[in-house]
């Protein structure tokens, strides 16, 4: 091999931090947008929303993705004013490359109860943690199914949609806390609200930021479901019991960020984040009927786990005796920061994002957790710039949403370029030829 070839291989190894063999299959682009369009009730309603600042095309950034039957759900957080609707879906069978988003469960449920006008945006290198403190709007909702602003959502095995509503609007402008952080549960078969739970004020901290929700449910015991809500800003996890309609806060050193892993370079944008615990995945049922909950901080390359029995035992996990119940799993290696992870029960593989590498990777839970046992599913500096969220549906399809969020936050997106994508691939095809295949 000539010297140039050796250098190229060396650069690739450094970039991917030792990730082993690359999958022969790649993710396919299902939908893409230059900017998001919505299915307005009438053309007049859209025109009015544009004229009064309630719909500013370039301010609508998709972030979360989920699939249920023929619906692909897409969330649009209210980072800035002018977000048309925060919880939406598109028809999976749409033949349009850039389909319009349909607000869920309705336009009315996505309507802000106060008027939020565009402000000068303030996004220093620390991102949302350096944004102004939100002002309490002191609003009493007329409809409990109202969703103010959501980042991540999840559909469970009982056909329910779980939504973590931050209650925040215009986060990067003049932030307003319209409602407290809340958990909303919808019945997807009837599109009705089953539960709205407000996270108690004493379980949030000054720097709290809740942007994810992971559901631990079994079809045979739908009422015994638990939800885990990571606090990436104040380094904790909220545990919520559906049966008891109660939550409590768990703290642990492993929820914190790694000070050596807070530097990011994505799509030509350099920034520094201190985001703690963010990605979570519910593992398979163990012989004793417990499950391991895998988790990691966003500004970190390390993976951890804890039994769901520990998290669900309030007196034990909050009583100061549970420190050693949390286990270190391993390290993804250099540039291994990840926004999301999800366990696939069919293959026994955890799929996860790699934001500094424009990539999706995998790990088979039966193997040790080292850079050599991680598989690279796909990497693309064009289609996978900031893979923000991913899910696996019950058909074994992996769904990935990439959205160039750092460019949106710190610079400006090119309105003439494709900025947002939803990609898909089959689980077994994607892991073929990687260490994740067993």
XYZ file of C-alpha atoms in Angstrom:
438
model
C 0.000 0.000 0.000
C 1.332 3.455 -0.855
C 1.946 6.098 1.800
C -1.146 8.110 0.830
C -3.335 5.050 1.301
C -1.830 4.362 4.703
C -2.462 7.961 5.760
C -6.070 7.749 4.569
C -6.676 4.589 6.581
C -5.104 6.238 9.608
C -7.370 9.230 9.290
C -10.431 7.014 9.019
C -9.395 5.094 12.135
C -8.965 8.344 14.067
C -12.290 9.692 12.866
C -14.277 6.616 13.808
C -12.407 5.960 17.052
C -11.811 2.275 16.452
C -15.340 1.318 15.408
C -15.130 -2.106 13.835
C -16.310 -3.255 10.441
C -18.726 -1.092 8.503
C -22.136 -2.467 7.502
C -22.651 -3.158 3.822
C -26.205 -1.769 4.019
C -26.924 1.935 4.290
C -29.900 3.853 5.566
C -32.356 4.952 2.888
C -33.842 8.427 2.807
C -37.618 8.222 3.302
C -38.522 11.913 3.692
C -36.592 15.174 3.480
C -37.328 18.877 3.763
C -35.659 22.183 3.025
C -38.118 23.637 5.525
C -41.141 22.128 7.249
C -44.617 22.691 5.836
C -47.837 22.025 7.744
C -51.304 20.891 6.772
C -53.130 24.088 7.659
C -56.956 24.048 7.885
C -57.129 26.657 5.114
C -54.703 28.714 3.017
C -56.048 31.759 4.827
C -55.077 30.290 8.213
C -51.513 29.761 7.005
C -51.283 33.270 5.586
C -52.547 34.752 8.841
C -50.056 32.711 10.891
C -47.215 33.969 8.715
C -48.365 37.581 8.938
C -48.659 37.622 12.743
C -45.396 35.718 13.407
C -47.054 32.495 14.566
C -45.446 30.589 11.673
C -41.874 31.416 10.691
C -40.704 28.667 8.331
C -37.010 28.765 9.197
C -37.702 28.482 12.953
C -39.356 25.041 12.676
C -36.726 22.367 13.322
C -37.775 18.689 13.627
C -36.112 16.836 16.494
C -37.930 13.692 17.659
C -39.232 10.767 15.607
C -41.456 7.758 16.348
C -43.577 5.311 14.372
C -46.991 3.777 15.063
C -48.870 1.903 12.345
C -49.216 4.306 9.406
C -48.073 7.371 11.344
C -44.551 8.759 11.602
C -44.567 11.214 14.500
C -42.280 14.240 14.303
C -41.711 16.732 17.110
C -40.827 20.390 16.583
C -39.617 22.041 19.830
C -40.301 25.722 20.322
C -36.647 26.784 20.303
C -37.791 30.034 18.715
C -41.056 31.846 18.106
C -43.068 30.919 15.042
C -43.323 27.145 15.503
C -46.616 26.129 13.935
C -47.177 22.897 15.895
C -44.887 20.962 18.244
C -46.397 17.448 18.009
C -47.111 16.191 14.509
C -47.336 13.164 12.263
C -47.016 12.299 8.601
C -48.526 9.384 6.704
C -45.939 6.658 6.257
C -47.486 5.828 2.872
C -47.168 9.375 1.552
C -45.661 9.464 -1.919
C -44.435 13.014 -1.382
C -40.748 13.432 -0.638
C -41.477 16.429 1.604
C -44.949 15.778 3.043
C -46.801 18.289 5.161
C -46.982 17.739 8.916
C -50.353 17.113 10.553
C -50.632 18.421 14.130
C -51.486 15.747 16.705
C -53.984 15.240 18.186
C -55.300 18.458 16.635
C -54.425 22.008 15.653
C -56.180 23.248 18.781
C -53.999 21.086 21.055
C -50.866 22.642 19.514
C -52.008 26.247 19.845
C -50.106 28.401 22.337
C -52.398 29.924 24.989
C -50.376 33.178 24.914
C -48.983 35.275 22.096
C -45.231 34.763 21.619
C -43.604 37.233 19.271
C -40.199 36.802 17.575
C -37.222 38.033 19.587
C -33.508 38.434 18.949
C -32.044 34.961 19.356
C -29.248 34.410 21.873
C -27.274 31.198 21.369
C -23.766 31.340 22.871
C -21.481 28.312 22.715
C -23.188 26.627 25.646
C -26.486 26.384 23.781
C -29.753 26.310 25.710
C -27.969 26.143 29.089
C -26.840 29.733 28.525
C -30.266 30.943 27.446
C -32.111 33.430 29.616
C -34.079 32.067 32.556
C -37.672 31.395 31.561
C -40.377 33.702 32.858
C -43.383 31.982 34.394
C -46.404 32.798 32.259
C -48.798 31.535 34.948
C -51.258 30.017 32.490
C -54.090 27.642 33.369
C -54.718 25.430 30.365
C -58.284 25.223 29.087
C -57.552 21.816 27.531
C -55.318 19.229 29.220
C -54.356 17.760 25.849
C -52.510 20.977 24.939
C -48.832 20.360 24.146
C -46.606 23.436 24.458
C -43.201 22.121 23.372
C -41.887 18.583 23.124
C -38.502 17.182 22.122
C -38.775 13.402 22.410
C -41.736 11.037 22.460
C -42.250 7.281 22.627
C -44.942 4.808 21.638
C -45.270 1.837 23.989
C -46.421 -1.749 23.402
C -49.898 -0.821 24.659
C -50.548 1.583 21.749
C -50.027 4.714 23.829
C -48.024 7.783 22.899
C -45.947 9.221 25.725
C -45.042 12.885 25.398
C -42.690 14.889 27.605
C -43.903 18.488 27.403
C -41.310 21.013 28.611
C -43.943 23.757 28.705
C -41.300 26.146 27.306
C -41.706 28.521 24.376
C -39.139 30.717 22.618
C -36.271 29.045 24.487
C -33.537 30.968 22.652
C -35.342 34.297 22.553
C -37.389 35.471 25.516
C -38.163 32.065 27.107
C -41.529 31.609 28.759
C -42.544 28.739 31.036
C -46.149 28.510 29.927
C -46.861 25.299 31.846
C -44.745 23.121 34.154
C -42.886 20.098 32.760
C -45.533 17.446 32.191
C -46.047 13.891 30.982
C -48.916 13.353 28.557
C -50.185 9.909 27.571
C -52.434 9.522 24.515
C -54.479 6.518 23.419
C -53.415 6.141 19.793
C -56.449 4.085 18.878
C -58.844 6.881 19.855
C -56.498 9.914 19.746
C -57.639 10.908 23.222
C -55.665 11.962 26.285
C -55.443 9.295 28.991
C -53.277 11.097 31.503
C -51.566 14.419 32.129
C -49.091 14.425 34.985
C -47.231 17.511 36.143
C -43.714 16.867 37.412
C -43.655 18.366 40.923
C -41.679 21.573 41.322
C -39.490 20.089 44.075
C -38.230 17.463 41.591
C -36.824 20.095 39.225
C -33.707 22.208 39.734
C -32.647 25.627 38.494
C -30.775 24.127 35.528
C -33.249 21.318 34.820
C -33.956 20.525 31.193
C -36.119 17.549 30.258
C -35.858 16.577 26.602
C -36.395 12.812 26.541
C -38.784 10.160 27.814
C -38.259 6.380 27.750
C -41.073 3.982 28.579
C -40.755 0.639 30.380
C -43.939 -1.310 29.624
C -45.168 -4.866 29.064
C -48.266 -5.651 27.031
C -49.576 -8.020 29.715
C -49.369 -5.342 32.435
C -50.092 -2.021 30.738
C -51.071 -0.307 33.981
C -47.733 -1.149 35.611
C -45.791 1.013 33.163
C -42.926 3.245 34.276
C -41.415 6.191 32.419
C -37.865 7.498 32.854
C -37.196 11.174 32.147
C -33.523 12.211 32.119
C -32.639 15.709 33.346
C -29.692 16.554 31.128
C -29.246 20.022 32.636
C -29.274 19.166 36.353
C -28.044 15.557 36.115
C -30.863 13.417 37.430
C -33.621 11.069 36.282
C -37.321 11.397 37.067
C -39.051 8.032 37.546
C -42.830 8.031 36.978
C -45.253 5.241 37.870
C -48.443 5.155 35.809
C -50.268 2.974 38.325
C -49.416 5.226 41.275
C -49.535 8.437 39.239
C -46.452 9.542 41.129
C -42.867 10.508 40.350
C -39.602 10.895 42.235
C -36.112 12.127 41.413
C -33.033 9.889 41.288
C -29.495 11.243 41.416
C -26.170 9.560 40.687
C -22.640 10.511 39.664
C -23.025 8.569 36.413
C -25.688 11.050 35.255
C -23.088 13.827 34.903
C -21.216 14.836 31.778
C -17.545 14.056 31.159
C -15.548 17.343 31.247
C -13.144 15.910 28.655
C -15.926 15.084 26.176
C -17.827 18.370 25.898
C -16.269 19.610 22.647
C -18.279 18.991 19.472
C -17.622 19.556 15.769
C -20.677 18.978 13.609
C -21.263 20.176 10.055
C -18.484 22.730 10.295
C -19.766 24.126 13.604
C -17.643 23.925 16.756
C -19.438 24.206 20.100
C -19.180 23.048 23.707
C -21.952 21.386 25.687
C -22.224 20.166 29.281
C -25.309 17.993 28.740
C -25.628 15.118 31.167
C -27.769 11.976 31.073
C -29.848 11.966 27.895
C -29.865 8.680 25.972
C -31.643 5.716 27.592
C -32.627 2.268 26.377
C -34.697 -0.442 28.055
C -32.927 -3.784 27.714
C -34.435 -7.281 27.419
C -36.176 -9.249 30.148
C -33.659 -11.055 32.334
C -34.315 -14.540 33.808
C -35.441 -12.907 37.070
C -37.903 -10.728 35.060
C -35.912 -7.565 35.657
C -34.596 -5.370 32.839
C -31.392 -3.405 32.562
C -31.792 0.283 31.763
C -28.830 1.469 29.700
C -27.972 5.164 29.758
C -25.317 7.739 28.927
C -24.693 11.469 29.118
C -24.649 13.383 25.838
C -21.267 14.995 26.586
C -19.633 11.647 27.264
C -18.444 8.481 25.521
C -19.202 6.131 28.414
C -22.160 3.769 28.844
C -23.798 2.689 32.105
C -26.707 0.549 33.239
C -28.962 -0.051 36.229
C -31.712 -2.576 36.898
C -35.261 -1.301 36.473
C -36.009 -2.918 39.827
C -33.568 -0.489 41.413
C -35.122 2.524 39.665
C -38.649 1.404 40.550
C -37.862 0.943 44.255
C -38.319 4.531 45.435
C -37.187 4.101 49.045
C -34.051 2.233 48.007
C -32.964 4.348 45.032
C -33.551 7.662 46.811
C -32.336 6.500 50.238
C -28.596 6.694 49.665
C -27.809 2.962 49.494
C -28.076 2.380 45.750
C -24.786 3.843 44.488
C -23.200 0.474 43.657
C -26.341 -0.772 41.900
C -25.383 1.438 38.969
C -22.793 -0.246 36.739
C -20.190 0.998 34.286
C -20.631 -0.830 30.953
C -17.804 0.558 28.825
C -16.538 3.287 26.521
C -17.447 3.963 22.886
C -14.060 5.511 22.173
C -12.928 8.855 20.774
C -15.661 11.132 19.398
C -18.289 8.682 20.654
C -20.813 11.249 21.910
C -24.396 10.130 21.329
C -27.822 11.762 21.450
C -30.012 8.663 21.388
C -29.938 4.904 21.828
C -32.572 2.198 21.441
C -32.609 -1.560 22.099
C -33.832 -3.944 19.408
C -35.289 -7.120 20.996
C -35.162 -9.034 17.715
C -31.379 -8.829 17.297
C -30.260 -8.098 20.861
C -28.547 -4.960 19.572
C -28.499 -1.399 20.876
C -28.465 1.085 17.993
C -27.183 4.562 18.790
C -26.284 7.872 17.170
C -22.757 9.264 16.776
C -23.113 13.028 16.368
C -19.410 13.896 16.023
C -19.083 11.281 13.272
C -22.301 11.920 11.293
C -23.011 8.262 11.982
C -25.194 5.493 13.371
C -23.516 2.671 15.271
C -24.458 -0.512 17.121
C -23.451 -2.833 19.957
C -24.619 -6.359 20.705
C -25.344 -6.568 24.435
C -23.855 -10.086 24.576
C -20.408 -8.686 23.778
C -18.040 -6.603 25.927
C -18.491 -2.847 25.526
C -15.300 -1.628 23.848
C -14.539 0.400 20.709
C -13.588 -2.858 18.944
C -16.998 -4.430 19.535
C -18.977 -1.435 18.255
C -20.207 -1.649 14.679
C -20.570 1.269 12.269
C -23.974 1.112 10.589
C -23.732 4.177 8.387
C -21.800 7.439 8.190
C -22.580 10.247 5.799
C -21.463 13.888 6.055
C -24.348 14.850 3.781
C -27.427 12.973 5.043
C -26.476 12.277 8.674
C -25.337 15.684 9.927
C -26.453 15.572 13.563
C -28.545 12.398 13.820
C -30.770 13.650 16.621
C -33.228 10.858 17.333
C -33.840 7.245 16.380
C -36.396 4.509 17.036
C -37.015 0.878 16.087
C -40.575 -0.176 15.291
C -42.137 -3.607 15.813
C -41.326 -4.572 12.220
C -37.589 -4.211 12.814
C -37.302 -0.943 10.908
C -34.772 1.550 12.234
C -35.874 5.181 11.876
C -33.374 8.046 12.130
C -34.011 11.806 12.086
C -31.088 14.103 11.213
C -31.579 17.855 11.409
C -28.333 19.911 11.357
C -29.329 21.324 14.751
C -25.946 22.963 15.556
C -26.190 24.996 12.360
C -29.755 25.956 13.303
C -28.662 26.994 16.795
C -25.392 28.783 16.095
C -25.479 29.859 12.446
C -28.165 29.826 9.760
C -29.509 26.958 7.706
C -29.381 27.252 3.929
C -33.025 27.591 2.792
C -32.129 26.248 -0.651
C -30.601 23.008 0.724
C -32.198 19.926 2.218
C -31.812 20.400 5.984
C -33.951 17.710 7.597
C -34.179 14.019 6.822
C -35.901 10.881 8.033
C -33.955 7.762 7.068
C -34.804 4.099 7.486
C -33.312 0.623 7.267
C -33.963 -2.958 8.381
C -32.272 -4.046 11.588
C -30.719 -7.289 10.301
C -29.533 -5.732 7.061
C -27.893 -2.852 8.911
C -25.867 -5.023 11.289
C -24.753 -7.511 8.645
C -20.975 -7.749 8.528
C -20.478 -5.816 11.781
C -19.542 -7.101 15.275
C -23.220 -6.613 16.192
C -24.184 -9.632 14.079
C -24.035 -12.902 16.048
